[in-house]
Amino acid sequence: MPADLSADLASFAVRTIPFDEWVDIDTLIHRSSVTSGDFDYVLRPLCPDCGAEADIEYETLDLESDGGREVISALVCSPCQVLWEPVQPDE
């Protein structure tokens, strides 16, 4: 049974990924899930420390043009207790 990550994330170490690299990760994961066709696959990121599959946390952006779109907000490795987040670009 999967654990409830939201309660445990406060104790996880936080690492950041440059925003442009984060956009590439988000694009690759979403593109693979949309275009997989007959192959029925989705790319899953792996933890660079232990090699385990990272869990993906999503958030919904409320954009007027499309009524909301899910984007990746964090990658989580439970065995290493590490959470990766994007560095926010200067506004």
mmCIF file of N, CA and C in Angstrom:
data_model
loop_
_atom_site.group_PDB
_atom_site.id
_atom_site.type_symbol
_atom_site.label_atom_id
_atom_site.label_comp_id
_atom_site.label_asym_id
_atom_site.label_seq_id
_atom_site.Cartn_x
_atom_site.Cartn_y
_atom_site.Cartn_z
ATOM 1 N N MET A 1 0.850 -1.167 0.000
ATOM 2 C CA MET A 1 0.000 0.000 0.000
ATOM 3 C C MET A 1 0.904 1.240 0.000
ATOM 4 N N PRO A 2 0.702 2.192 -0.947
ATOM 5 C CA PRO A 2 1.547 3.373 -0.993
ATOM 6 C C PRO A 2 1.319 4.285 0.211
ATOM 7 N N ALA A 3 2.389 4.892 0.656
ATOM 8 C CA ALA A 3 2.299 5.798 1.804
ATOM 9 C C ALA A 3 1.783 7.158 1.349
ATOM 10 N N ASP A 4 1.206 7.911 2.278
ATOM 11 C CA ASP A 4 0.756 9.270 1.988
ATOM 12 C C ASP A 4 1.975 10.177 2.034
ATOM 13 N N LEU A 5 2.467 10.578 0.860
ATOM 14 C CA LEU A 5 3.690 11.369 0.789
ATOM 15 C C LEU A 5 3.526 12.769 1.349
ATOM 16 N N SER A 6 2.353 13.375 1.202
ATOM 17 C CA SER A 6 2.185 14.765 1.603
ATOM 18 C C SER A 6 2.512 14.987 3.077
ATOM 19 N N ALA A 7 2.234 14.034 3.925
ATOM 20 C CA ALA A 7 2.514 14.181 5.354
ATOM 21 C C ALA A 7 4.006 14.063 5.646
ATOM 22 N N ASP A 8 4.734 13.301 4.831
ATOM 23 C CA ASP A 8 6.135 13.030 5.091
ATOM 24 C C ASP A 8 7.101 14.000 4.415
ATOM 25 N N LEU A 9 6.650 14.749 3.417
ATOM 26 C CA LEU A 9 7.559 15.568 2.613
ATOM 27 C C LEU A 9 8.270 16.661 3.404
ATOM 28 N N ALA A 10 7.704 17.105 4.494
ATOM 29 C CA ALA A 10 8.328 18.176 5.280
ATOM 30 C C ALA A 10 9.692 17.756 5.817
ATOM 31 N N SER A 11 9.901 16.474 6.019
ATOM 32 C CA SER A 11 11.178 16.001 6.553
ATOM 33 C C SER A 11 12.196 15.656 5.457
ATOM 34 N N PHE A 12 11.792 15.720 4.195
ATOM 35 C CA PHE A 12 12.679 15.371 3.090
ATOM 36 C C PHE A 12 13.663 16.496 2.798
ATOM 37 N N ALA A 13 14.865 16.133 2.351
ATOM 38 C CA ALA A 13 15.836 17.122 1.880
ATOM 39 C C ALA A 13 15.323 17.687 0.555
ATOM 40 N N VAL A 14 15.552 18.981 0.324
ATOM 41 C CA VAL A 14 15.089 19.622 -0.904
ATOM 42 C C VAL A 14 16.284 19.983 -1.769
ATOM 43 N N ARG A 15 16.211 19.576 -3.029
ATOM 44 C CA ARG A 15 17.220 19.945 -4.021
ATOM 45 C C ARG A 15 16.515 20.700 -5.141
ATOM 46 N N THR A 16 17.235 21.581 -5.793
ATOM 47 C CA THR A 16 16.627 22.358 -6.866
ATOM 48 C C THR A 16 17.245 22.007 -8.215
ATOM 49 N N ILE A 17 16.450 22.190 -9.253
ATOM 50 C CA ILE A 17 16.856 21.948 -10.634
ATOM 51 C C ILE A 17 16.620 23.252 -11.382
ATOM 52 N N PRO A 18 17.581 23.695 -12.224
ATOM 53 C CA PRO A 18 17.367 24.923 -12.999
ATOM 54 C C PRO A 18 16.047 24.871 -13.768
ATOM 55 N N PHE A 19 15.365 26.010 -13.849
ATOM 56 C CA PHE A 19 14.022 26.053 -14.416
ATOM 57 C C PHE A 19 13.975 25.525 -15.851
ATOM 58 N N ASP A 20 14.964 25.880 -16.687
ATOM 59 C CA ASP A 20 14.929 25.415 -18.076
ATOM 60 C C ASP A 20 15.059 23.895 -18.167
ATOM 61 N N GLU A 21 15.844 23.282 -17.293
ATOM 62 C CA GLU A 21 15.931 21.819 -17.260
ATOM 63 C C GLU A 21 14.623 21.213 -16.762
ATOM 64 N N TRP A 22 13.984 21.877 -15.800
ATOM 65 C CA TRP A 22 12.713 21.398 -15.260
ATOM 66 C C TRP A 22 11.640 21.374 -16.343
ATOM 67 N N VAL A 23 11.608 22.417 -17.170
ATOM 68 C CA VAL A 23 10.640 22.478 -18.267
ATOM 69 C C VAL A 23 10.873 21.315 -19.228
ATOM 70 N N ASP A 24 12.141 20.983 -19.489
ATOM 71 C CA ASP A 24 12.460 19.849 -20.359
ATOM 72 C C ASP A 24 11.952 18.541 -19.763
ATOM 73 N N ILE A 25 12.129 18.348 -18.450
ATOM 74 C CA ILE A 25 11.651 17.138 -17.778
ATOM 75 C C ILE A 25 10.132 17.039 -17.905
ATOM 76 N N ASP A 26 9.440 18.134 -17.595
ATOM 77 C CA ASP A 26 7.980 18.171 -17.664
ATOM 78 C C ASP A 26 7.509 17.852 -19.080
ATOM 79 N N THR A 27 8.148 18.444 -20.081
ATOM 80 C CA THR A 27 7.772 18.222 -21.478
ATOM 81 C C THR A 27 7.984 16.768 -21.885
ATOM 82 N N LEU A 28 9.133 16.199 -21.546
ATOM 83 C CA LEU A 28 9.411 14.809 -21.918
ATOM 84 C C LEU A 28 8.422 13.835 -21.297
ATOM 85 N N ILE A 29 8.125 13.997 -20.028
ATOM 86 C CA ILE A 29 7.208 13.081 -19.346
ATOM 87 C C ILE A 29 5.804 13.196 -19.927
ATOM 88 N N HIS A 30 5.325 14.432 -20.136
ATOM 89 C CA HIS A 30 3.981 14.602 -20.681
ATOM 90 C C HIS A 30 3.903 14.181 -22.142
ATOM 91 N N ARG A 31 4.932 14.482 -22.936
ATOM 92 C CA ARG A 31 4.927 14.094 -24.346
ATOM 93 C C ARG A 31 4.915 12.577 -24.478
ATOM 94 N N SER A 32 5.666 11.875 -23.645
ATOM 95 C CA SER A 32 5.695 10.412 -23.745
ATOM 96 C C SER A 32 4.341 9.812 -23.393
ATOM 97 N N SER A 33 3.636 10.406 -22.441
ATOM 98 C CA SER A 33 2.343 9.852 -22.054
ATOM 99 C C SER A 33 1.275 10.135 -23.106
ATOM 100 N N VAL A 34 1.433 11.225 -23.861
ATOM 101 C CA VAL A 34 0.450 11.576 -24.879
ATOM 102 C C VAL A 34 0.726 10.843 -26.188
ATOM 103 N N THR A 35 2.006 10.675 -26.535
ATOM 104 C CA THR A 35 2.348 10.133 -27.849
ATOM 105 C C THR A 35 2.771 8.666 -27.812
ATOM 106 N N SER A 36 2.587 7.986 -26.707
ATOM 107 C CA SER A 36 3.067 6.605 -26.615
ATOM 108 C C SER A 36 2.355 5.673 -27.583
ATOM 109 N N GLY A 37 1.121 5.994 -27.967
ATOM 110 C CA GLY A 37 0.404 5.201 -28.965
ATOM 111 C C GLY A 37 0.295 3.740 -28.582
ATOM 112 N N ASP A 38 0.687 2.869 -29.504
ATOM 113 C CA ASP A 38 0.555 1.428 -29.300
ATOM 114 C C ASP A 38 1.527 0.862 -28.272
ATOM 115 N N PHE A 39 2.540 1.624 -27.905
ATOM 116 C CA PHE A 39 3.560 1.092 -27.011
ATOM 117 C C PHE A 39 3.143 1.145 -25.542
ATOM 118 N N ASP A 40 2.186 2.005 -25.204
ATOM 119 C CA ASP A 40 1.644 2.097 -23.854
ATOM 120 C C ASP A 40 2.738 2.248 -22.796
ATOM 121 N N TYR A 41 3.505 3.316 -22.903
ATOM 122 C CA TYR A 41 4.556 3.587 -21.926
ATOM 123 C C TYR A 41 4.503 5.049 -21.491
ATOM 124 N N VAL A 42 5.090 5.310 -20.359
ATOM 125 C CA VAL A 42 5.270 6.663 -19.856
ATOM 126 C C VAL A 42 6.672 6.735 -19.280
ATOM 127 N N LEU A 43 7.411 7.772 -19.630
ATOM 128 C CA LEU A 43 8.740 7.940 -19.054
ATOM 129 C C LEU A 43 8.607 8.215 -17.574
ATOM 130 N N ARG A 44 9.478 7.609 -16.780
ATOM 131 C CA ARG A 44 9.501 7.837 -15.336
ATOM 132 C C ARG A 44 10.911 8.237 -14.946
ATOM 133 N N PRO A 45 11.065 9.335 -14.236
ATOM 134 C CA PRO A 45 12.407 9.741 -13.811
ATOM 135 C C PRO A 45 12.960 8.805 -12.749
ATOM 136 N N LEU A 46 14.281 8.620 -12.768
ATOM 137 C CA LEU A 46 14.961 7.805 -11.771
ATOM 138 C C LEU A 46 15.783 8.694 -10.860
ATOM 139 N N CYS A 47 15.894 8.302 -9.607
ATOM 140 C CA CYS A 47 16.716 9.024 -8.641
ATOM 141 C C CYS A 47 18.183 8.869 -9.044
ATOM 142 N N PRO A 48 18.922 9.967 -9.169
ATOM 143 C CA PRO A 48 20.332 9.858 -9.537
ATOM 144 C C PRO A 48 21.190 9.259 -8.416
ATOM 145 N N ASP A 49 20.692 9.245 -7.184
ATOM 146 C CA ASP A 49 21.458 8.711 -6.061
ATOM 147 C C ASP A 49 21.318 7.202 -5.910
ATOM 148 N N CYS A 50 20.069 6.696 -5.997
ATOM 149 C CA CYS A 50 19.855 5.266 -5.739
ATOM 150 C C CYS A 50 19.290 4.502 -6.932
ATOM 151 N N GLY A 51 18.812 5.201 -7.961
ATOM 152 C CA GLY A 51 18.278 4.545 -9.148
ATOM 153 C C GLY A 51 16.822 4.127 -9.054
ATOM 154 N N ALA A 52 16.164 4.407 -7.932
ATOM 155 C CA ALA A 52 14.747 4.057 -7.777
ATOM 156 C C ALA A 52 13.882 5.014 -8.600
ATOM 157 N N GLU A 53 12.693 4.554 -8.996
ATOM 158 C CA GLU A 53 11.756 5.424 -9.699
ATOM 159 C C GLU A 53 11.290 6.520 -8.755
ATOM 160 N N ALA A 54 11.353 7.759 -9.246
ATOM 161 C CA ALA A 54 10.893 8.896 -8.442
ATOM 162 C C ALA A 54 9.383 9.041 -8.599
ATOM 163 N N ASP A 55 8.704 9.407 -7.523
ATOM 164 C CA ASP A 55 7.284 9.733 -7.591
ATOM 165 C C ASP A 55 7.158 11.137 -8.155
ATOM 166 N N ILE A 56 6.049 11.398 -8.827
ATOM 167 C CA ILE A 56 5.820 12.692 -9.452
ATOM 168 C C ILE A 56 4.661 13.375 -8.752
ATOM 169 N N GLU A 57 4.898 14.593 -8.283
ATOM 170 C CA GLU A 57 3.848 15.412 -7.681
ATOM 171 C C GLU A 57 3.406 16.441 -8.721
ATOM 172 N N TYR A 58 2.101 16.634 -8.858
ATOM 173 C CA TYR A 58 1.559 17.567 -9.848
ATOM 174 C C TYR A 58 0.842 18.717 -9.176
ATOM 175 N N GLU A 59 0.757 19.834 -9.898
ATOM 176 C CA GLU A 59 -0.121 20.927 -9.505
ATOM 177 C C GLU A 59 -0.831 21.401 -10.758
ATOM 178 N N THR A 60 -2.008 21.989 -10.595
ATOM 179 C CA THR A 60 -2.776 22.481 -11.732
ATOM 180 C C THR A 60 -2.616 23.986 -11.816
ATOM 181 N N LEU A 61 -2.174 24.446 -12.987
ATOM 182 C CA LEU A 61 -2.076 25.877 -13.236
ATOM 183 C C LEU A 61 -3.397 26.344 -13.815
ATOM 184 N N ASP A 62 -3.958 27.391 -13.246
ATOM 185 C CA ASP A 62 -5.202 27.942 -13.774
ATOM 186 C C ASP A 62 -4.870 29.047 -14.760
ATOM 187 N N LEU A 63 -4.828 28.670 -16.022
ATOM 188 C CA LEU A 63 -4.532 29.621 -17.084
ATOM 189 C C LEU A 63 -5.827 29.955 -17.814
ATOM 190 N N GLU A 64 -6.045 31.240 -18.052
ATOM 191 C CA GLU A 64 -7.285 31.654 -18.701
ATOM 192 C C GLU A 64 -7.425 31.045 -20.090
ATOM 193 N N SER A 65 -6.310 30.851 -20.785
ATOM 194 C CA SER A 65 -6.374 30.379 -22.169
ATOM 195 C C SER A 65 -6.797 28.918 -22.291
ATOM 196 N N ASP A 66 -6.436 28.075 -21.313
ATOM 197 C CA ASP A 66 -6.775 26.657 -21.459
ATOM 198 C C ASP A 66 -7.591 26.086 -20.300
ATOM 199 N N GLY A 67 -7.961 26.900 -19.338
ATOM 200 C CA GLY A 67 -8.805 26.431 -18.255
ATOM 201 C C GLY A 67 -8.121 25.567 -17.219
ATOM 202 N N GLY A 68 -6.797 25.477 -17.259
ATOM 203 C CA GLY A 68 -6.053 24.689 -16.281
ATOM 204 C C GLY A 68 -5.240 23.605 -16.946
ATOM 205 N N ARG A 69 -4.005 23.440 -16.456
ATOM 206 C CA ARG A 69 -3.107 22.447 -17.042
ATOM 207 C C ARG A 69 -2.256 21.889 -15.923
ATOM 208 N N GLU A 70 -2.090 20.568 -15.908
ATOM 209 C CA GLU A 70 -1.251 19.938 -14.888
ATOM 210 C C GLU A 70 0.214 20.045 -15.273
ATOM 211 N N VAL A 71 1.023 20.440 -14.305
ATOM 212 C CA VAL A 71 2.470 20.486 -14.490
ATOM 213 C C VAL A 71 3.120 19.769 -13.316
ATOM 214 N N ILE A 72 4.334 19.321 -13.522
ATOM 215 C CA ILE A 72 5.058 18.643 -12.457
ATOM 216 C C ILE A 72 5.559 19.689 -11.468
ATOM 217 N N SER A 73 5.232 19.523 -10.204
ATOM 218 C CA SER A 73 5.673 20.472 -9.181
ATOM 219 C C SER A 73 6.855 19.948 -8.382
ATOM 220 N N ALA A 74 7.025 18.610 -8.344
ATOM 221 C CA ALA A 74 8.140 18.037 -7.592
ATOM 222 C C ALA A 74 8.366 16.588 -8.018
ATOM 223 N N LEU A 75 9.606 16.156 -7.885
ATOM 224 C CA LEU A 75 9.973 14.747 -8.038
ATOM 225 C C LEU A 75 10.427 14.278 -6.667
ATOM 226 N N VAL A 76 9.991 13.096 -6.251
ATOM 227 C CA VAL A 76 10.233 12.635 -4.890
ATOM 228 C C VAL A 76 10.843 11.239 -4.911
ATOM 229 N N CYS A 77 11.961 11.066 -4.192
ATOM 230 C CA CYS A 77 12.536 9.739 -3.986
ATOM 231 C C CYS A 77 12.323 9.380 -2.523
ATOM 232 N N SER A 78 11.407 8.454 -2.287
ATOM 233 C CA SER A 78 11.101 8.051 -0.908
ATOM 234 C C SER A 78 12.256 7.314 -0.240
ATOM 235 N N PRO A 79 12.951 6.374 -0.937
ATOM 236 C CA PRO A 79 14.060 5.686 -0.266
ATOM 237 C C PRO A 79 15.171 6.635 0.192
ATOM 238 N N CYS A 80 15.489 7.662 -0.605
ATOM 239 C CA CYS A 80 16.543 8.627 -0.235
ATOM 240 C C CYS A 80 15.999 9.795 0.579
ATOM 241 N N GLN A 81 14.690 9.933 0.641
ATOM 242 C CA GLN A 81 14.015 11.051 1.296
ATOM 243 C C GLN A 81 14.510 12.387 0.754
ATOM 244 N N VAL A 82 14.420 12.508 -0.593
ATOM 245 C CA VAL A 82 14.832 13.724 -1.291
ATOM 246 C C VAL A 82 13.686 14.191 -2.183
ATOM 247 N N LEU A 83 13.495 15.500 -2.224
ATOM 248 C CA LEU A 83 12.477 16.122 -3.059
ATOM 249 C C LEU A 83 13.178 17.113 -3.977
ATOM 250 N N TRP A 84 12.921 17.014 -5.290
ATOM 251 C CA TRP A 84 13.485 17.970 -6.246
ATOM 252 C C TRP A 84 12.404 18.931 -6.679
ATOM 253 N N GLU A 85 12.751 20.217 -6.700
ATOM 254 C CA GLU A 85 11.834 21.273 -7.126
ATOM 255 C C GLU A 85 12.550 22.171 -8.122
ATOM 256 N N PRO A 86 11.763 22.858 -8.985
ATOM 257 C CA PRO A 86 12.413 23.773 -9.925
ATOM 258 C C PRO A 86 12.805 25.080 -9.255
ATOM 259 N N VAL A 87 13.890 25.673 -9.727
ATOM 260 C CA VAL A 87 14.231 27.029 -9.327
ATOM 261 C C VAL A 87 13.291 27.941 -10.096
ATOM 262 N N GLN A 88 12.597 28.825 -9.409
ATOM 263 C CA GLN A 88 11.645 29.709 -10.090
ATOM 264 C C GLN A 88 12.405 30.799 -10.832
ATOM 265 N N PRO A 89 12.031 31.054 -12.105
ATOM 266 C CA PRO A 89 12.710 32.106 -12.860
ATOM 267 C C PRO A 89 12.411 33.475 -12.252
ATOM 268 N N ASP A 90 13.328 34.406 -12.459
ATOM 269 C CA ASP A 90 13.074 35.771 -11.983
ATOM 270 C C ASP A 90 11.882 36.346 -12.711
ATOM 271 N N GLU A 91 11.002 36.962 -11.947
ATOM 272 C CA GLU A 91 9.772 37.503 -12.556
ATOM 273 C C GLU A 91 9.937 38.954 -12.885
#
